[in-house]
Amino acid sequence: MNKLFFGVLLCTFLLFSCEQQNSEFSERVKVSLRNVGHELLLSQKDTTSLVLPVTKIQKEKYKLSFQKGLQIEPSQLVSLINKNFKKSELPQNYLVEVSNCVNKEIAYSFEMIFDEEKSIIPCKGRNLPNSCYVITVHFVSEKGGNNYIIYLLVSLLFSGAVFMGIFYTKSNTREPVSKESDEQKLGSFLFYPEQNKLVKQAVEIPLSKKECELLAIFIERPNQIIKREELTKKVWEDNGVFVGRSLDTYISKIRKKIKDDTSIRLTNVHGVGYKLEVD
């Protein structure tokens, strides 16, 4: 679950970073194009009319428009866009179209490619007459666009890898086997102190907590006399009040549970204590 959570968190972070990067790129384009419009108007001594808000009309396409008509000199437009885009560190691969607001026809266009020798910039010397124009810029490879796809693919691949790793781990993880290291042999019985039980020929014999504690003491010291005082101290003193013949009662219960095996006996040493006799 930790791996899955980490994978989801990383994917979310990557997607958020990509979206943020695209948003920042779009804002840089808008500021840069607005400055292009501002400089075009200033070159014609127009300090009063407005450059209208730059809008993103498609994923990689932006529109620059003006409040009033203006005259456009192609060479100046090419220079201004190139200068401002480089200043804003925008991509150098883009297509520019100047269309007439009235008839929607393309009045001028050029293509700028990172390799300037392959750029197409026609008719630099033919000025466009004063009219209403809209300038659109279409980035051939928008900065951040390809990176977004790459980030998305990487995040999806990473999520898939995390999911497959978790699935593979689960499918190859067996159910934990019961702990066998705590078993102790007692005649024909197997004693499991951690699980409070005796097992004989796959038949489980449940033990109470006190029975289990007493039997564990006897098994640690087989064929030795263990005084009553020691047994009561270890099993009862720290767990509550010892009442009368509780020890004898529990010894009797243990004897009944191991009676089927004649090789082990829990005997009473009169006036002293008990002993687990093992043949």
mmCIF file of C-alpha atoms in Angstrom:
data_model
loop_
_atom_site.group_PDB
_atom_site.id
_atom_site.type_symbol
_atom_site.label_atom_id
_atom_site.label_comp_id
_atom_site.label_asym_id
_atom_site.label_seq_id
_atom_site.Cartn_x
_atom_site.Cartn_y
_atom_site.Cartn_z
ATOM 1 C CA MET A 1 0.000 0.000 0.000
ATOM 2 C CA ASN A 2 2.886 2.337 0.715
ATOM 3 C CA LYS A 3 4.255 1.727 -2.790
ATOM 4 C CA LEU A 4 0.876 2.347 -4.350
ATOM 5 C CA PHE A 5 0.383 5.532 -2.369
ATOM 6 C CA PHE A 6 3.842 6.735 -3.384
ATOM 7 C CA GLY A 7 3.118 5.952 -7.043
ATOM 8 C CA VAL A 8 -0.172 7.866 -7.009
ATOM 9 C CA LEU A 9 1.458 10.762 -5.190
ATOM 10 C CA LEU A 10 4.293 10.942 -7.712
ATOM 11 C CA CYS A 11 1.912 10.806 -10.681
ATOM 12 C CA THR A 12 -0.180 13.573 -9.162
ATOM 13 C CA PHE A 13 2.934 15.658 -8.618
ATOM 14 C CA LEU A 14 4.142 15.105 -12.194
ATOM 15 C CA LEU A 15 0.780 15.951 -13.697
ATOM 16 C CA PHE A 16 0.487 19.038 -11.528
ATOM 17 C CA SER A 17 4.006 20.123 -12.537
ATOM 18 C CA CYS A 18 3.181 19.656 -16.225
ATOM 19 C CA GLU A 19 -0.021 21.643 -15.936
ATOM 20 C CA GLN A 20 1.821 24.385 -14.103
ATOM 21 C CA GLN A 21 4.558 24.427 -16.734
ATOM 22 C CA ASN A 22 1.988 24.723 -19.550
ATOM 23 C CA SER A 23 0.210 27.524 -17.734
ATOM 24 C CA GLU A 24 3.458 29.445 -17.248
ATOM 25 C CA PHE A 25 4.347 28.944 -20.927
ATOM 26 C CA SER A 26 0.967 30.276 -22.050
ATOM 27 C CA GLU A 27 1.374 33.377 -19.904
ATOM 28 C CA ARG A 28 4.841 34.047 -21.349
ATOM 29 C CA VAL A 29 3.453 33.806 -24.883
ATOM 30 C CA LYS A 30 0.667 36.264 -24.074
ATOM 31 C CA VAL A 31 3.020 38.797 -22.489
ATOM 32 C CA SER A 32 5.477 38.486 -25.367
ATOM 33 C CA LEU A 33 2.794 38.951 -28.072
ATOM 34 C CA ARG A 34 1.279 41.872 -26.215
ATOM 35 C CA ASN A 35 4.663 43.559 -26.240
ATOM 36 C CA VAL A 36 4.917 42.897 -29.991
ATOM 37 C CA GLY A 37 1.571 44.678 -30.489
ATOM 38 C CA HIS A 38 2.660 47.550 -28.266
ATOM 39 C CA GLU A 39 5.861 48.067 -30.265
ATOM 40 C CA LEU A 40 3.977 47.900 -33.571
ATOM 41 C CA LEU A 41 1.667 50.710 -32.457
ATOM 42 C CA LEU A 42 4.536 52.797 -31.101
ATOM 43 C CA SER A 43 6.374 52.472 -34.427
ATOM 44 C CA GLN A 44 3.381 54.254 -35.999
ATOM 45 C CA LYS A 45 3.292 56.887 -33.253
ATOM 46 C CA ASP A 46 0.061 55.454 -31.888
ATOM 47 C CA THR A 47 0.142 55.846 -28.107
ATOM 48 C CA THR A 48 -3.593 55.876 -27.420
ATOM 49 C CA SER A 49 -5.273 52.875 -29.067
ATOM 50 C CA LEU A 50 -5.296 49.571 -27.231
ATOM 51 C CA VAL A 51 -3.705 46.211 -27.813
ATOM 52 C CA LEU A 52 -6.595 43.847 -27.103
ATOM 53 C CA PRO A 53 -6.082 40.884 -24.736
ATOM 54 C CA VAL A 54 -4.065 38.087 -26.311
ATOM 55 C CA THR A 55 -6.121 34.903 -26.424
ATOM 56 C CA LYS A 56 -5.259 31.244 -26.756
ATOM 57 C CA ILE A 57 -7.540 29.924 -29.501
ATOM 58 C CA GLN A 58 -6.110 26.409 -29.723
ATOM 59 C CA LYS A 59 -3.639 24.283 -27.824
ATOM 60 C CA GLU A 60 -0.629 25.807 -29.587
ATOM 61 C CA LYS A 61 -2.206 28.824 -31.265
ATOM 62 C CA TYR A 62 -2.503 32.400 -29.971
ATOM 63 C CA LYS A 63 -4.245 35.502 -31.367
ATOM 64 C CA LEU A 64 -3.102 39.142 -31.188
ATOM 65 C CA SER A 65 -5.644 41.843 -32.159
ATOM 66 C CA PHE A 66 -5.962 45.621 -31.928
ATOM 67 C CA GLN A 67 -8.557 48.235 -31.086
ATOM 68 C CA LYS A 68 -7.933 50.186 -34.295
ATOM 69 C CA GLY A 69 -6.509 49.494 -37.720
ATOM 70 C CA LEU A 70 -2.785 49.755 -38.395
ATOM 71 C CA GLN A 71 -0.207 49.434 -41.131
ATOM 72 C CA ILE A 72 2.093 46.412 -40.951
ATOM 73 C CA GLU A 73 5.589 46.238 -42.346
ATOM 74 C CA PRO A 74 6.444 42.508 -42.732
ATOM 75 C CA SER A 75 10.166 42.863 -42.014
ATOM 76 C CA GLN A 76 9.397 44.816 -38.833
ATOM 77 C CA LEU A 77 6.822 42.231 -37.720
ATOM 78 C CA VAL A 78 9.297 39.384 -38.291
ATOM 79 C CA SER A 79 11.989 41.227 -36.324
ATOM 80 C CA LEU A 80 9.731 42.178 -33.400
ATOM 81 C CA ILE A 81 8.309 38.671 -32.938
ATOM 82 C CA ASN A 82 11.730 37.054 -33.221
ATOM 83 C CA LYS A 83 13.252 39.486 -30.714
ATOM 84 C CA ASN A 84 10.477 39.173 -28.128
ATOM 85 C CA PHE A 85 10.233 35.388 -28.393
ATOM 86 C CA LYS A 86 13.969 35.008 -27.864
ATOM 87 C CA LYS A 87 13.806 37.360 -24.896
ATOM 88 C CA SER A 88 11.020 35.268 -23.335
ATOM 89 C CA GLU A 89 12.845 32.020 -24.226
ATOM 90 C CA LEU A 90 9.945 30.809 -26.352
ATOM 91 C CA PRO A 91 10.306 28.164 -29.086
ATOM 92 C CA GLN A 92 11.897 29.255 -32.335
ATOM 93 C CA ASN A 93 9.651 27.023 -34.449
ATOM 94 C CA TYR A 94 6.407 28.847 -35.259
ATOM 95 C CA LEU A 95 4.079 29.962 -38.028
ATOM 96 C CA VAL A 96 2.708 33.534 -38.148
ATOM 97 C CA GLU A 97 -0.388 34.578 -40.090
ATOM 98 C CA VAL A 98 -1.756 38.103 -40.542
ATOM 99 C CA SER A 99 -5.430 38.012 -41.535
ATOM 100 C CA ASN A 100 -7.824 40.801 -42.457
ATOM 101 C CA CYS A 101 -10.592 41.308 -39.915
ATOM 102 C CA VAL A 102 -13.197 42.037 -42.578
ATOM 103 C CA ASN A 103 -12.786 39.340 -45.226
ATOM 104 C CA LYS A 104 -10.789 36.872 -43.045
ATOM 105 C CA GLU A 105 -8.249 36.442 -45.837
ATOM 106 C CA ILE A 106 -4.576 35.845 -45.048
ATOM 107 C CA ALA A 107 -2.802 39.094 -45.910
ATOM 108 C CA TYR A 108 0.660 37.890 -44.942
ATOM 109 C CA SER A 109 2.337 34.858 -43.345
ATOM 110 C CA PHE A 110 5.768 33.495 -42.617
ATOM 111 C CA GLU A 111 7.315 30.445 -40.973
ATOM 112 C CA MET A 112 10.229 30.645 -38.572
ATOM 113 C CA ILE A 113 12.296 27.525 -37.957
ATOM 114 C CA PHE A 114 15.108 27.086 -35.466
ATOM 115 C CA ASP A 115 17.414 26.482 -38.441
ATOM 116 C CA GLU A 116 17.140 29.982 -39.948
ATOM 117 C CA GLU A 117 18.266 28.782 -43.379
ATOM 118 C CA LYS A 118 15.042 26.767 -43.611
ATOM 119 C CA SER A 119 12.787 29.621 -42.430
ATOM 120 C CA ILE A 120 10.254 30.957 -44.963
ATOM 121 C CA ILE A 121 9.917 34.763 -44.817
ATOM 122 C CA PRO A 122 8.414 36.066 -48.078
ATOM 123 C CA CYS A 123 7.757 39.592 -49.323
ATOM 124 C CA LYS A 124 9.528 41.523 -46.570
ATOM 125 C CA GLY A 125 9.425 44.751 -48.545
ATOM 126 C CA ARG A 126 5.697 44.824 -49.305
ATOM 127 C CA ASN A 127 3.893 46.739 -46.574
ATOM 128 C CA LEU A 128 0.302 45.935 -45.650
ATOM 129 C CA PRO A 129 -1.979 48.987 -45.941
ATOM 130 C CA ASN A 130 -3.699 50.459 -42.924
ATOM 131 C CA SER A 131 -6.538 48.129 -41.998
ATOM 132 C CA CYS A 132 -7.919 45.915 -39.246
ATOM 133 C CA TYR A 133 -5.619 42.912 -38.783
ATOM 134 C CA VAL A 134 -5.417 39.877 -36.537
ATOM 135 C CA ILE A 135 -2.028 38.238 -35.970
ATOM 136 C CA THR A 136 -2.010 34.549 -35.051
ATOM 137 C CA VAL A 137 1.018 32.543 -33.948
ATOM 138 C CA HIS A 138 1.007 28.772 -34.166
ATOM 139 C CA PHE A 139 3.874 27.004 -32.399
ATOM 140 C CA VAL A 140 5.025 23.981 -34.346
ATOM 141 C CA SER A 141 6.303 22.385 -31.143
ATOM 142 C CA GLU A 142 5.059 24.254 -28.115
ATOM 143 C CA LYS A 143 7.566 24.328 -25.314
ATOM 144 C CA GLY A 144 6.159 22.229 -22.560
ATOM 145 C CA GLY A 145 3.716 20.452 -24.893
ATOM 146 C CA ASN A 146 6.033 17.564 -25.715
ATOM 147 C CA ASN A 147 7.401 17.580 -22.196
ATOM 148 C CA TYR A 148 3.859 17.259 -20.922
ATOM 149 C CA ILE A 149 3.339 14.120 -22.985
ATOM 150 C CA ILE A 150 6.683 12.729 -21.849
ATOM 151 C CA TYR A 151 5.875 13.441 -18.196
ATOM 152 C CA LEU A 152 2.450 11.884 -18.611
ATOM 153 C CA LEU A 153 3.881 8.744 -20.203
ATOM 154 C CA VAL A 154 6.562 8.460 -17.529
ATOM 155 C CA SER A 155 4.046 8.878 -14.721
ATOM 156 C CA LEU A 156 1.692 6.306 -16.254
ATOM 157 C CA LEU A 157 4.537 3.857 -16.795
ATOM 158 C CA PHE A 158 5.706 4.376 -13.219
ATOM 159 C CA SER A 159 2.186 3.824 -11.877
ATOM 160 C CA GLY A 160 1.897 0.668 -13.952
ATOM 161 C CA ALA A 161 5.236 -0.573 -12.669
ATOM 162 C CA VAL A 162 4.223 0.099 -9.059
ATOM 163 C CA PHE A 163 0.865 -1.639 -9.555
ATOM 164 C CA MET A 164 2.471 -4.652 -11.245
ATOM 165 C CA GLY A 165 5.096 -4.811 -8.494
ATOM 166 C CA ILE A 166 2.413 -4.887 -5.815
ATOM 167 C CA PHE A 167 0.364 -7.455 -7.767
ATOM 168 C CA TYR A 168 3.429 -9.647 -8.340
ATOM 169 C CA THR A 169 4.417 -9.418 -4.680
ATOM 170 C CA LYS A 170 0.940 -10.344 -3.508
ATOM 171 C CA SER A 171 0.615 -13.202 -5.976
ATOM 172 C CA ASN A 172 3.927 -14.652 -4.870
ATOM 173 C CA THR A 173 3.433 -14.130 -1.165
ATOM 174 C CA ARG A 174 2.212 -17.222 0.590
ATOM 175 C CA GLU A 175 0.155 -17.198 3.693
ATOM 176 C CA PRO A 176 2.462 -17.192 6.693
ATOM 177 C CA VAL A 177 3.070 -20.675 7.993
ATOM 178 C CA SER A 178 2.398 -21.259 11.648
ATOM 179 C CA LYS A 179 5.501 -20.684 13.653
ATOM 180 C CA GLU A 180 7.123 -24.036 14.318
ATOM 181 C CA SER A 181 10.240 -22.844 16.093
ATOM 182 C CA ASP A 182 8.377 -22.585 19.421
ATOM 183 C CA GLU A 183 7.319 -26.240 19.451
ATOM 184 C CA GLN A 184 8.711 -28.490 22.168
ATOM 185 C CA LYS A 185 8.490 -32.248 22.225
ATOM 186 C CA LEU A 186 6.915 -33.887 25.249
ATOM 187 C CA GLY A 187 6.702 -37.639 24.799
ATOM 188 C CA SER A 188 4.283 -38.224 21.959
ATOM 189 C CA PHE A 189 2.991 -34.663 22.276
ATOM 190 C CA LEU A 190 4.127 -31.421 20.680
ATOM 191 C CA PHE A 191 3.824 -28.473 23.043
ATOM 192 C CA TYR A 192 3.251 -24.949 21.634
ATOM 193 C CA PRO A 193 3.587 -22.481 24.498
ATOM 194 C CA GLU A 194 2.990 -19.452 22.261
ATOM 195 C CA GLN A 195 -0.287 -20.913 21.030
ATOM 196 C CA ASN A 196 -1.454 -22.439 24.310
ATOM 197 C CA LYS A 197 -1.918 -25.958 23.025
ATOM 198 C CA LEU A 198 -0.713 -29.550 22.951
ATOM 199 C CA VAL A 199 -0.823 -31.546 19.748
ATOM 200 C CA LYS A 200 -0.843 -35.313 19.497
ATOM 201 C CA GLN A 201 -1.124 -36.996 16.133
ATOM 202 C CA ALA A 202 -2.691 -33.862 14.599
ATOM 203 C CA VAL A 203 -5.227 -33.648 17.464
ATOM 204 C CA GLU A 204 -5.031 -30.329 19.246
ATOM 205 C CA ILE A 205 -5.554 -30.197 22.988
ATOM 206 C CA PRO A 206 -6.257 -26.642 24.148
ATOM 207 C CA LEU A 207 -4.629 -25.409 27.339
ATOM 208 C CA SER A 208 -5.669 -22.582 29.598
ATOM 209 C CA LYS A 209 -3.133 -19.850 30.224
ATOM 210 C CA LYS A 210 -2.258 -21.186 33.692
ATOM 211 C CA GLU A 211 -1.961 -24.764 32.449
ATOM 212 C CA CYS A 212 0.356 -23.565 29.707
ATOM 213 C CA GLU A 213 2.544 -21.585 32.109
ATOM 214 C CA LEU A 214 2.877 -24.526 34.516
ATOM 215 C CA LEU A 215 3.658 -27.009 31.750
ATOM 216 C CA ALA A 216 6.323 -24.703 30.319
ATOM 217 C CA ILE A 217 8.082 -24.669 33.723
ATOM 218 C CA PHE A 218 8.027 -28.456 33.983
ATOM 219 C CA ILE A 219 9.317 -28.979 30.435
ATOM 220 C CA GLU A 220 12.267 -26.661 31.095
ATOM 221 C CA ARG A 221 13.308 -28.918 34.009
ATOM 222 C CA PRO A 222 12.237 -32.502 33.303
ATOM 223 C CA ASN A 223 12.752 -35.130 36.016
ATOM 224 C CA GLN A 224 13.407 -32.404 38.598
ATOM 225 C CA ILE A 225 11.376 -31.636 41.687
ATOM 226 C CA ILE A 226 9.904 -28.141 41.544
ATOM 227 C CA LYS A 227 8.673 -26.766 44.821
ATOM 228 C CA ARG A 228 5.091 -25.645 45.258
ATOM 229 C CA GLU A 229 6.273 -22.215 46.408
ATOM 230 C CA GLU A 230 8.231 -21.697 43.176
ATOM 231 C CA LEU A 231 5.318 -22.721 40.998
ATOM 232 C CA THR A 232 2.797 -20.501 42.763
ATOM 233 C CA LYS A 233 5.211 -17.585 42.769
ATOM 234 C CA LYS A 234 5.932 -17.783 39.030
ATOM 235 C CA VAL A 235 2.386 -18.435 37.867
ATOM 236 C CA TRP A 236 0.179 -16.598 40.370
ATOM 237 C CA GLU A 237 2.066 -14.056 42.442
ATOM 238 C CA ASP A 238 2.316 -11.382 39.717
ATOM 239 C CA ASN A 239 -1.099 -12.049 38.219
ATOM 240 C CA GLY A 240 -3.485 -11.885 41.134
ATOM 241 C CA VAL A 241 -4.329 -13.573 44.420
ATOM 242 C CA PHE A 242 -3.500 -17.261 44.826
ATOM 243 C CA VAL A 243 -6.498 -19.106 46.213
ATOM 244 C CA GLY A 244 -6.213 -22.305 48.236
ATOM 245 C CA ARG A 245 -5.673 -25.391 46.127
ATOM 246 C CA SER A 246 -5.521 -23.680 42.701
ATOM 247 C CA LEU A 247 -2.151 -25.268 41.940
ATOM 248 C CA ASP A 248 -3.430 -28.783 42.663
ATOM 249 C CA THR A 249 -6.491 -28.183 40.487
ATOM 250 C CA TYR A 250 -4.412 -27.131 37.478
ATOM 251 C CA ILE A 251 -1.941 -29.997 37.976
ATOM 252 C CA SER A 252 -4.899 -32.391 37.907
ATOM 253 C CA LYS A 253 -6.148 -30.848 34.623
ATOM 254 C CA ILE A 254 -2.722 -31.217 33.013
ATOM 255 C CA ARG A 255 -2.498 -34.883 34.118
ATOM 256 C CA LYS A 256 -5.799 -35.637 32.376
ATOM 257 C CA LYS A 257 -4.575 -34.068 29.150
ATOM 258 C CA ILE A 258 -1.313 -36.042 29.020
ATOM 259 C CA LYS A 259 -2.631 -39.349 30.407
ATOM 260 C CA ASP A 260 -2.663 -41.043 26.986
ATOM 261 C CA ASP A 261 1.139 -41.020 26.896
ATOM 262 C CA THR A 262 2.560 -43.431 29.503
ATOM 263 C CA SER A 263 6.123 -42.202 28.901
ATOM 264 C CA ILE A 264 5.428 -38.965 30.771
ATOM 265 C CA ARG A 265 3.973 -38.501 34.236
ATOM 266 C CA LEU A 266 3.322 -35.515 36.462
ATOM 267 C CA THR A 267 3.933 -36.837 39.971
ATOM 268 C CA ASN A 268 3.397 -35.375 43.398
ATOM 269 C CA VAL A 269 6.353 -35.249 45.816
ATOM 270 C CA HIS A 270 4.503 -35.134 49.136
ATOM 271 C CA GLY A 271 5.103 -31.947 51.125
ATOM 272 C CA VAL A 272 7.569 -30.584 48.558
ATOM 273 C CA GLY A 273 6.136 -30.076 45.092
ATOM 274 C CA TYR A 274 5.787 -31.771 41.718
ATOM 275 C CA LYS A 275 8.003 -33.449 39.157
ATOM 276 C CA LEU A 276 7.573 -34.116 35.419
ATOM 277 C CA GLU A 277 8.944 -37.607 34.871
ATOM 278 C CA VAL A 278 10.010 -38.309 31.294
ATOM 279 C CA ASP A 279 11.214 -41.811 30.266
#
